[in-house]
Every structure is written in C-alpha cells, then in structure tokens.
Short mmCIF file of C-alpha atoms and ligand atoms in Angstrom, two decimals:
data_model
loop_
_atom_site.label_atom_id
_atom_site.label_comp_id
_atom_site.label_asym_id
_atom_site.label_seq_id
_atom_site.Cartn_x
_atom_site.Cartn_y
_atom_site.Cartn_z
CA UNK T 1 -16.62 -140.09 134.72
CA UNK T 2 -16.78 -144.01 134.12
CA UNK T 3 -20.09 -145.00 132.66
CA UNK T 4 -21.34 -148.58 130.84
CA UNK T 5 -21.29 -148.61 127.11
CA UNK T 6 -24.40 -149.74 127.08
CA UNK T 7 -25.50 -146.22 128.98
CA UNK T 8 -23.55 -143.93 126.71
CA UNK T 9 -24.50 -145.74 123.54
CA UNK T 10 -28.19 -145.85 123.92
CA UNK T 11 -27.61 -142.06 124.58
CA UNK T 12 -25.86 -141.73 120.49
CA UNK T 13 -29.28 -144.19 119.28
CA UNK T 14 -31.69 -141.50 120.84
CA UNK T 15 -29.27 -138.60 119.35
CA UNK T 16 -28.64 -140.17 116.52
CA UNK T 17 -24.49 -140.27 116.65
CA UNK T 18 -21.79 -142.23 116.36
CA UNK T 19 -18.88 -142.46 118.54
CA UNK T 20 -15.47 -143.36 117.77
CA UNK T 21 -14.17 -145.87 119.83
CA UNK T 22 -9.85 -145.46 119.73
CA UNK T 23 -7.69 -147.96 120.52
CA UNK T 24 -4.82 -146.42 123.87
CA UNK T 25 -0.92 -148.29 124.21
CA UNK T 26 0.44 -145.32 125.64
CA UNK T 27 -0.31 -142.16 127.08
CA UNK T 28 -0.03 -139.80 124.40
CA UNK T 29 -2.77 -141.85 122.71
CA UNK T 30 -4.76 -141.37 126.08
CA UNK T 31 -3.88 -137.38 125.90
CA UNK T 32 -4.71 -136.88 122.78
CA UNK T 33 -8.34 -138.53 122.56
CA UNK T 34 -9.15 -136.35 126.21
CA UNK T 35 -7.63 -133.45 124.81
CA UNK T 36 -9.90 -133.75 121.37
CA UNK T 37 -12.93 -134.47 123.71
CA UNK T 38 -12.16 -131.95 126.21
CA UNK T 39 -12.21 -129.17 122.46
CA UNK T 40 -15.20 -130.89 121.23
CA UNK T 41 -17.37 -131.94 124.41
CA UNK T 42 -17.83 -135.33 123.31
CA UNK T 43 -18.09 -139.04 125.24
CA UNK T 44 -15.48 -140.96 125.31
CA UNK T 45 -14.73 -144.89 124.49
CA UNK T 46 -11.07 -145.65 124.78
CA UNK T 47 -10.42 -149.71 124.45
CA UNK T 48 -8.22 -151.86 125.15
CA UNK T 49 -6.71 -154.86 123.17
CA UNK T 50 -4.51 -157.88 124.00
CA UNK T 51 -2.33 -156.36 122.67
CA UNK T 52 -2.39 -153.20 124.60
CA UNK T 53 -2.33 -155.15 127.96
CA UNK T 54 0.77 -156.55 126.53
CA UNK T 55 2.66 -153.17 125.86
CA UNK T 56 1.77 -151.38 128.49
CA UNK T 57 0.90 -153.56 131.43
CA UNK T 58 -2.90 -154.04 132.60
CA UNK T 59 -2.31 -152.00 135.64
CA UNK T 60 -0.49 -149.34 133.70
CA UNK T 61 -3.47 -149.49 131.09
CA UNK T 62 -5.65 -149.34 133.78
CA UNK T 63 -4.52 -146.43 135.44
CA UNK T 64 -3.99 -144.30 132.57
CA UNK T 65 -7.50 -144.33 131.67
CA UNK T 66 -8.44 -143.45 135.24
CA UNK T 67 -5.94 -140.59 135.15
CA UNK T 68 -7.79 -139.56 131.96
CA UNK T 69 -11.61 -139.50 133.94
CA UNK T 70 -9.82 -137.95 137.12
CA UNK T 71 -8.41 -135.08 134.31
CA UNK T 72 -11.34 -134.89 132.56
CA UNK T 73 -14.34 -135.52 135.23
CA UNK T 74 -17.15 -133.29 133.05
CA UNK T 75 -16.44 -136.19 130.46
CA UNK T 76 -17.96 -139.49 130.24
CA UNK T 77 -15.76 -142.40 130.35
CA UNK T 78 -15.98 -146.13 128.74
CA UNK T 79 -13.41 -148.08 129.56
CA UNK T 80 -13.57 -151.56 126.79
CA UNK T 81 -11.66 -154.58 126.81
CA UNK T 82 -11.21 -155.19 123.04
CA UNK T 83 -11.44 -158.26 120.98
CA UNK T 84 -11.48 -160.50 124.28
CA UNK T 85 -10.74 -164.01 123.13
CA UNK T 86 -12.47 -165.91 126.02
CA UNK T 87 -14.73 -165.58 129.17
CA UNK T 88 -12.12 -165.93 131.09
CA UNK T 89 -10.27 -162.77 129.36
CA UNK T 90 -13.18 -161.10 129.77
CA UNK T 91 -13.50 -161.73 133.17
CA UNK T 92 -10.16 -160.73 133.90
CA UNK T 93 -10.85 -157.40 132.91
CA UNK T 94 -14.11 -157.22 134.61
CA UNK T 95 -11.97 -157.58 137.93
CA UNK T 96 -9.77 -154.98 136.80
CA UNK T 97 -12.54 -152.45 136.28
CA UNK T 98 -13.31 -152.08 132.74
CA UNK T 99 -16.93 -150.89 131.88
CA UNK T 100 -17.50 -152.71 129.23
CA UNK T 101 -16.22 -155.80 127.61
CA UNK T 102 -15.72 -157.37 124.05
CA UNK T 103 -15.94 -160.95 124.01
CA UNK T 104 -15.22 -161.72 120.41
CA UNK T 105 -16.28 -165.47 119.70
CA UNK T 106 -16.51 -165.34 116.01
CA UNK T 107 -12.82 -166.16 116.19
CA UNK T 108 -11.07 -168.81 118.08
CA UNK T 109 -8.51 -168.10 121.35
CA UNK T 110 -5.35 -167.87 119.01
CA UNK T 111 -8.17 -164.83 117.19
CA UNK T 112 -7.05 -166.04 114.07
CA UNK T 113 -9.59 -169.53 113.48
CA UNK T 114 -12.89 -168.50 112.65
CA UNK T 115 -15.55 -169.99 115.16
CA UNK T 116 -19.44 -171.48 114.13
CA UNK T 117 -22.05 -170.31 115.63
CA UNK T 118 -22.74 -172.45 118.43
CA UNK T 119 -19.69 -172.00 120.09
CA UNK T 120 -19.94 -168.07 119.62
CA UNK T 121 -23.28 -168.24 121.34
CA UNK T 122 -21.69 -170.53 124.00
CA UNK T 123 -19.13 -168.13 125.01
CA UNK T 124 -20.85 -164.45 124.56
CA UNK T 125 -23.40 -166.02 126.38
CA UNK T 126 -21.36 -166.79 129.19
CA UNK T 127 -19.82 -163.50 129.51
CA UNK T 128 -22.22 -161.73 129.35
CA UNK T 129 -23.75 -163.29 132.14
CA UNK T 130 -20.66 -162.56 134.28
CA UNK T 131 -20.35 -159.03 132.45
CA UNK T 132 -23.92 -158.09 133.19
CA UNK T 133 -24.16 -159.48 137.28
CA UNK T 134 -21.54 -156.54 137.43
CA UNK T 135 -22.92 -153.78 135.72
CA UNK T 136 -20.43 -154.07 132.82
CA UNK T 137 -21.47 -154.31 129.02
CA UNK T 138 -21.26 -156.46 126.32
CA UNK T 139 -20.04 -156.62 122.64
CA UNK T 140 -20.18 -159.60 120.49
CA UNK T 141 -19.25 -160.23 116.88
CA UNK T 142 -21.20 -162.07 114.27
CA UNK T 143 -19.27 -162.78 111.05
CA UNK T 144 -16.22 -162.39 110.03
CA UNK T 145 -14.25 -159.28 109.22
CA UNK T 146 -12.61 -158.49 105.19
CA UNK T 147 -12.10 -156.63 102.90
CA UNK T 148 -15.02 -157.12 100.03
CA UNK T 149 -12.35 -156.01 97.61
CA UNK T 150 -9.72 -158.44 98.70
CA UNK T 151 -11.28 -160.77 100.44
CA UNK T 152 -9.09 -160.70 102.97
CA UNK T 153 -9.40 -160.20 106.98
CA UNK T 154 -6.59 -157.92 106.84
CA UNK T 155 -4.10 -157.71 109.72
CA UNK T 156 -1.00 -160.32 109.93
CA UNK T 157 -0.38 -160.71 113.53
CA UNK T 158 -3.21 -159.11 114.99
CA UNK T 159 -6.68 -160.58 115.03
CA UNK T 160 -8.53 -161.52 112.32
CA UNK T 161 -9.08 -164.39 110.06
CA UNK T 162 -6.24 -166.33 108.31
CA UNK T 163 -6.46 -166.67 104.35
CA UNK T 164 -9.45 -165.83 102.00
CA UNK T 165 -12.56 -165.33 103.12
CA UNK T 166 -15.60 -166.20 100.99
CA UNK T 167 -18.50 -163.77 100.90
CA UNK T 168 -20.98 -165.29 103.15
CA UNK T 169 -18.36 -165.09 105.27
CA UNK T 170 -18.13 -161.74 104.97
CA UNK T 171 -21.46 -160.47 105.37
CA UNK T 172 -23.32 -160.50 108.89
CA UNK T 173 -26.55 -162.81 107.83
CA UNK T 174 -29.86 -160.31 109.59
CA UNK T 175 -31.52 -163.15 110.34
CA UNK T 176 -28.43 -164.54 112.21
CA UNK T 177 -27.52 -161.76 113.63
CA UNK T 178 -31.62 -161.98 115.31
CA UNK T 179 -31.13 -165.30 116.69
CA UNK T 180 -27.58 -164.60 118.44
CA UNK T 181 -28.44 -161.24 120.28
CA UNK T 182 -31.97 -162.75 121.19
CA UNK T 183 -29.68 -166.52 122.90
CA UNK T 184 -27.45 -163.93 124.12
CA UNK T 185 -28.47 -160.66 124.98
CA UNK T 186 -25.85 -158.37 123.87
CA UNK T 187 -25.59 -154.93 124.32
CA UNK T 188 -23.56 -154.20 121.25
CA UNK T 189 -22.61 -156.30 118.26
CA UNK T 190 -19.81 -156.15 116.09
CA UNK T 191 -20.99 -156.97 112.29
CA UNK T 192 -18.95 -157.37 108.97
CA UNK T 193 -20.07 -155.42 106.50
CA UNK T 194 -17.00 -154.95 104.18
CA UNK T 195 -14.07 -153.45 106.82
CA UNK T 196 -11.30 -155.70 107.80
CA UNK T 197 -8.35 -154.55 110.41
CA UNK T 198 -4.96 -152.21 109.43
CA UNK T 199 -3.97 -150.40 107.33
CA UNK T 200 -4.36 -152.43 103.68
CA UNK T 201 -7.99 -152.62 103.28
CA UNK T 202 -8.05 -151.59 99.80
CA UNK T 203 -5.89 -151.29 97.10
CA UNK T 204 -8.13 -148.82 94.76
CA UNK T 205 -9.10 -145.20 95.76
CA UNK T 206 -12.35 -145.81 97.42
CA UNK T 207 -15.32 -145.27 94.75
CA UNK T 208 -18.64 -144.37 97.23
CA UNK T 209 -19.26 -148.61 98.05
CA UNK T 210 -16.51 -149.65 99.94
CA UNK T 211 -19.26 -150.96 103.06
CA UNK T 212 -22.56 -152.72 102.56
CA UNK T 213 -24.91 -150.06 103.54
CA UNK T 214 -27.47 -152.33 102.53
CA UNK T 215 -26.35 -155.11 104.71
CA UNK T 216 -26.90 -152.36 107.73
CA UNK T 217 -30.01 -151.58 106.82
CA UNK T 218 -31.54 -155.12 107.26
CA UNK T 219 -29.25 -155.88 109.90
CA UNK T 220 -30.83 -152.11 111.83
CA UNK T 221 -34.22 -153.22 111.45
CA UNK T 222 -33.96 -156.66 111.87
CA UNK T 223 -32.22 -155.67 115.28
CA UNK T 224 -32.94 -151.56 116.20
CA UNK T 225 -32.57 -152.07 119.89
CA UNK T 226 -29.39 -153.63 119.98
CA UNK T 227 -26.12 -151.34 118.77
CA UNK T 228 -23.99 -151.67 115.53
CA UNK T 229 -20.38 -151.39 115.88
CA UNK T 230 -17.84 -151.63 112.89
CA UNK T 231 -14.43 -152.38 113.74
CA UNK T 232 -11.55 -152.04 111.22
CA UNK T 233 -12.92 -148.30 110.55
CA UNK T 234 -9.91 -146.08 109.78
CA UNK T 235 -10.06 -143.92 107.03
CA UNK T 236 -6.08 -144.51 106.15
CA UNK T 237 -5.52 -141.03 105.40
CA UNK T 238 -3.78 -139.95 101.95
CA UNK T 239 -2.11 -137.10 103.79
CA UNK T 240 -0.86 -138.80 106.96
CA UNK T 241 0.67 -141.67 104.25
CA UNK T 242 2.71 -138.89 102.33
CA UNK T 243 3.97 -137.38 105.35
CA UNK T 244 5.47 -140.90 106.17
CA UNK T 245 6.70 -141.76 102.87
CA UNK T 246 7.89 -137.95 102.63
CA UNK T 247 10.32 -138.13 105.40
CA UNK T 248 11.55 -142.57 104.88
CA UNK T 249 9.05 -144.00 105.36
CA UNK T 250 7.87 -147.08 102.52
CA UNK T 251 4.08 -147.74 103.26
CA UNK T 252 3.24 -149.32 99.47
CA UNK T 253 -0.16 -147.38 98.05
CA UNK T 254 -3.74 -148.40 100.30
CA UNK T 255 -6.96 -146.78 101.71
CA UNK T 256 -9.17 -147.01 104.05
CA UNK T 257 -13.05 -147.07 104.54
CA UNK T 258 -13.97 -143.41 103.76
CA UNK T 259 -15.53 -141.29 106.47
CA UNK T 260 -18.63 -140.63 104.55
CA UNK T 261 -18.95 -143.89 104.13
CA UNK T 262 -19.09 -144.41 108.08
CA UNK T 263 -21.66 -141.63 108.22
CA UNK T 264 -23.94 -143.64 106.06
CA UNK T 265 -23.48 -146.64 108.68
CA UNK T 266 -24.26 -144.44 111.46
CA UNK T 267 -27.59 -143.45 109.86
CA UNK T 268 -28.61 -146.82 110.30
CA UNK T 269 -27.46 -148.13 113.23
CA UNK T 270 -24.08 -147.96 113.59
CA UNK T 271 -22.84 -146.16 117.18
CA UNK T 272 -19.65 -147.64 117.86
CA UNK T 273 -16.85 -146.64 115.08
CA UNK T 274 -13.47 -149.20 115.62
CA UNK T 275 -10.15 -146.68 115.24
CA UNK T 276 -6.67 -147.36 116.03
CA UNK T 277 -4.98 -147.87 112.26
CA UNK T 278 -5.53 -143.76 111.46
CA UNK T 279 -3.96 -142.79 115.36
CA UNK T 280 -0.59 -145.26 114.41
CA UNK T 281 -0.27 -143.47 111.21
CA UNK T 282 -0.78 -140.02 112.35
CA UNK T 283 2.08 -140.98 114.79
CA UNK T 284 4.21 -142.21 112.90
CA UNK T 285 4.05 -139.19 110.15
CA UNK T 286 4.31 -136.47 113.61
CA UNK T 287 7.42 -138.96 114.42
CA UNK T 288 9.26 -139.11 111.28
CA UNK T 289 8.59 -135.70 110.06
CA UNK T 290 10.05 -133.93 113.63
CA UNK T 291 13.23 -136.65 113.28
CA UNK T 292 13.91 -135.24 109.64
CA UNK T 293 13.15 -131.63 110.39
CA UNK T 294 14.76 -131.47 113.71
CA UNK T 295 18.02 -134.07 113.69
CA UNK T 296 19.82 -133.07 116.70
CA UNK T 297 16.95 -133.00 118.94
CA UNK T 298 17.28 -135.88 121.30
CA UNK T 299 14.42 -135.03 124.20
CA UNK T 300 11.32 -137.38 123.36
CA UNK T 301 8.67 -135.49 124.57
CA UNK T 302 9.60 -133.04 121.77
CA UNK T 303 8.83 -135.53 119.15
CA UNK T 304 5.83 -137.69 121.50
CA UNK T 305 4.30 -134.10 121.52
CA UNK T 306 4.06 -134.26 117.65
CA UNK T 307 2.23 -137.67 117.92
CA UNK T 308 -0.24 -136.13 120.60
CA UNK T 309 -1.09 -132.96 118.46
CA UNK T 310 -1.22 -135.35 115.80
CA UNK T 311 -3.37 -137.90 116.71
CA UNK T 312 -5.68 -134.47 118.68
CA UNK T 313 -6.46 -133.34 115.32
CA UNK T 314 -7.01 -136.29 113.66
CA UNK T 315 -9.90 -137.56 116.81
CA UNK T 316 -11.13 -133.75 116.91
CA UNK T 317 -12.49 -134.52 113.09
CA UNK T 318 -13.69 -138.12 114.09
CA UNK T 319 -15.73 -136.51 116.50
CA UNK T 320 -17.21 -133.70 114.33
CA UNK T 321 -18.31 -136.34 111.82
CA UNK T 322 -19.78 -138.95 113.71
CA UNK T 323 -21.70 -136.46 115.82
CA UNK T 324 -20.46 -136.92 118.90
CA UNK T 325 -19.22 -133.52 119.50
CA UNK T 326 -21.89 -131.39 121.99
CA UNK T 327 -23.08 -134.92 123.81
CA UNK T 328 -20.92 -134.79 126.64
O1 G3H N 1 -8.41 -154.75 116.65
C1 G3H N 1 -7.31 -154.68 116.08
C2 G3H N 1 -6.89 -153.55 116.70
O2 G3H N 1 -6.71 -152.95 115.95
C3 G3H N 1 -5.99 -153.66 117.67
O3 G3H N 1 -4.30 -153.99 117.42
O4 G3H N 1 -3.37 -156.42 118.28
O5 G3H N 1 -2.07 -154.42 117.79
O6 G3H N 1 -3.32 -153.90 119.55
P1 G3H N 1 -3.07 -154.84 118.44
P1 13P N 2 -8.53 -150.46 112.35
O1 13P N 2 -7.51 -151.43 111.86
O2 13P N 2 -9.26 -149.86 111.12
O3 13P N 2 -8.06 -149.00 113.15
O4 13P N 2 -9.53 -151.15 113.05
C1 13P N 2 -9.70 -151.48 114.50
C2 13P N 2 -10.32 -152.24 115.02
O5 13P N 2 -10.92 -152.63 114.66
C3 13P N 2 -10.00 -152.56 116.57
O6 13P N 2 -11.36 -153.38 117.22
NA1 NA N 3 -14.01 -153.43 120.93
ZN1 ZN N 4 -11.45 -155.05 115.52
#
C-alpha cells in the first residue's frame, strides 16, 4: 500500500532502523527494489528526480510505482519526489499522487545556486502548507552537500552547487536546523554532514571519518522529532568498479560512503538514506559483463535481466545493513 513518509519514518524512529530511498527511472530498477523488499520483508521508499520524469515521463513513472504497489500489496511503499526545486514542482507531484515530496530550498530553481536561509524557509513553508493539507509529507534541506575531503558538491550536471564550498556551508548548523524546522514544520530534514552526490565523493580509501557523525549527533539532539535524511549515500562498491573496468569501462579511482558509517548515522537519527549511484554502477557492470561474455546475444531482456539481479542483490544488502529488513 502507498503510505506517507511521515508514517514510515515514525516507525523507523520508534524501532531504530533506517530506510534506503532508491531512485527509480525504469522498470528494472523498480522490479529490483520490490523483489529485494519482498525477499527481506522491508518497507520501500522510491524516489523520482526531475531527471527521472524527463527520462520516463511523469505518467510512466507514476504507473511504474503504482504497478509495484499492485504486485506487492503487502509491502508499504512511499512514492517520493526527489529534489523538488520549487513549491510549484511539489504541487504537480502531489497532484500526480506522490505521498511525499522534497522541497529543496537550499538551492535555487536551477538546482545549482546556493540560496539564503530566508528563501529556503519561505519556499519550504509554502510547500509544507500545501502538502500537509493533502496528507503528503515534506522533506526539506538545510546546508550544502559537499565532500569534506574535496570541498566539491559532486554532481556535474544534476543537482548540486557549482564550484568549491567552504566548510561552514558543508555542515548543517544545529541551531539553524532547529529554527528551520520550527518555521517550516517539515517532516524530515536533509542535512549536510560531508556527503555529496554522484560517484566521485572521495579520492582516497575512506578511513572511517567520511561523515561528521558528531554533527549528526548534535543535530539529532536539537531536533529529536525530525527525521534526518542523508543524501549522497552511495558506497561506490569497488567490486562493481572492477567489473566495469574489466569489461571495457574507464572509471577512475573513486570512493563512496562506507556502509558502516551510514549505520553509525542511523544510530543517531538518520532515517532516510538516499542511494542512486550504486544502482547505476551495478547496472552498468552487469550490462558490460553480459555483453562482453555473450557477444552474439541481442535480446535486451537478457542483459536487462542481469541488471535486475545486480541491483536486487545490492538493495538486499542495504535493507539488511540498515535494519530495514523485517519491518514491512
Ligand atoms: O540527487 C540526485 C539523484 O542522483 C538524481 O539524479 O537528476 O540524474 O536523476 P538525476
Ligand atoms: P548518490 O549519488 O550518492 O547515490 O545519492 C543520491 C541522492 O542523494 C539522491 O537524492
Ligand atoms: Na529526496
Ligand atoms: Zn539528493
């Protein structure tokens, strides 16, 4: 059944687990996520970005998620809009039947320009008023996502600030977070604690201090009733990078957020963990390997099925690691 994010994250908070929020763009991703949730008895958050709507078309995306709900009626599903850049974008998603929206007022409508606090409060408060009247949850964002190692926002053509950020922008201020939640009434808050979008988060193997766990603790202590969200939470599996590069890919050395650090965040109030890049890497590795090993094959179902298996296994691993499993 389709439920609101508030309801799902309240349960996660009560029982102390986290929920991966996977981005969906196509049938194979949707099926992989649902099969993984079914296998592990996990609740599901699927999210659609502006890029996903552009790729699949809003009606296809909507019906893909509704089809998942129909085929797996015993699994609770949140249909979430990722990185809405204006109240109008959120309004359209609510009209489409989304049960949760993100109003990302930390950046301007271009998705790239860092905005000031007052702008963020204004657009987020307006989105919350509209959404709550429809029983829809809202995720806000305060701070600018950026890698504490490189100072970069990460994504080049998607959502993210351009140029180098300073450390103050990259760590959400706990007092400001408390003020922001009070002024906007968001259900969940995306915080900047050292993560960035995309595959290029860190240039060196992580040494266990990728995230500012200390900052997560401080924010959680100030706003214990607000569910914290971690964007840019892909772990960039080295195994998949090796497969990709073994079969013709050229992805330079790069590292993501270790799963163990995410688990630490979940112990301190993180409830929603956004993952997109990991599914992209698994898909690409699976296709490259299949194509290389089966050069005469031309039925797309053959290689797309490989992507389902690869993504499903990754989803199962995250559901188990984050404690989501067993909570559907
Ligand atoms: O927040 C970024 C997500 O990975 C979505 O990426 O805009 O390319 O769909 P996208
Ligand atoms: P990744 O690029 O780390 O997968 O993050 C995805 C995300 O935050 C979507 O909003
Ligand atoms: Na989101
Ligand atoms: Zn994001």
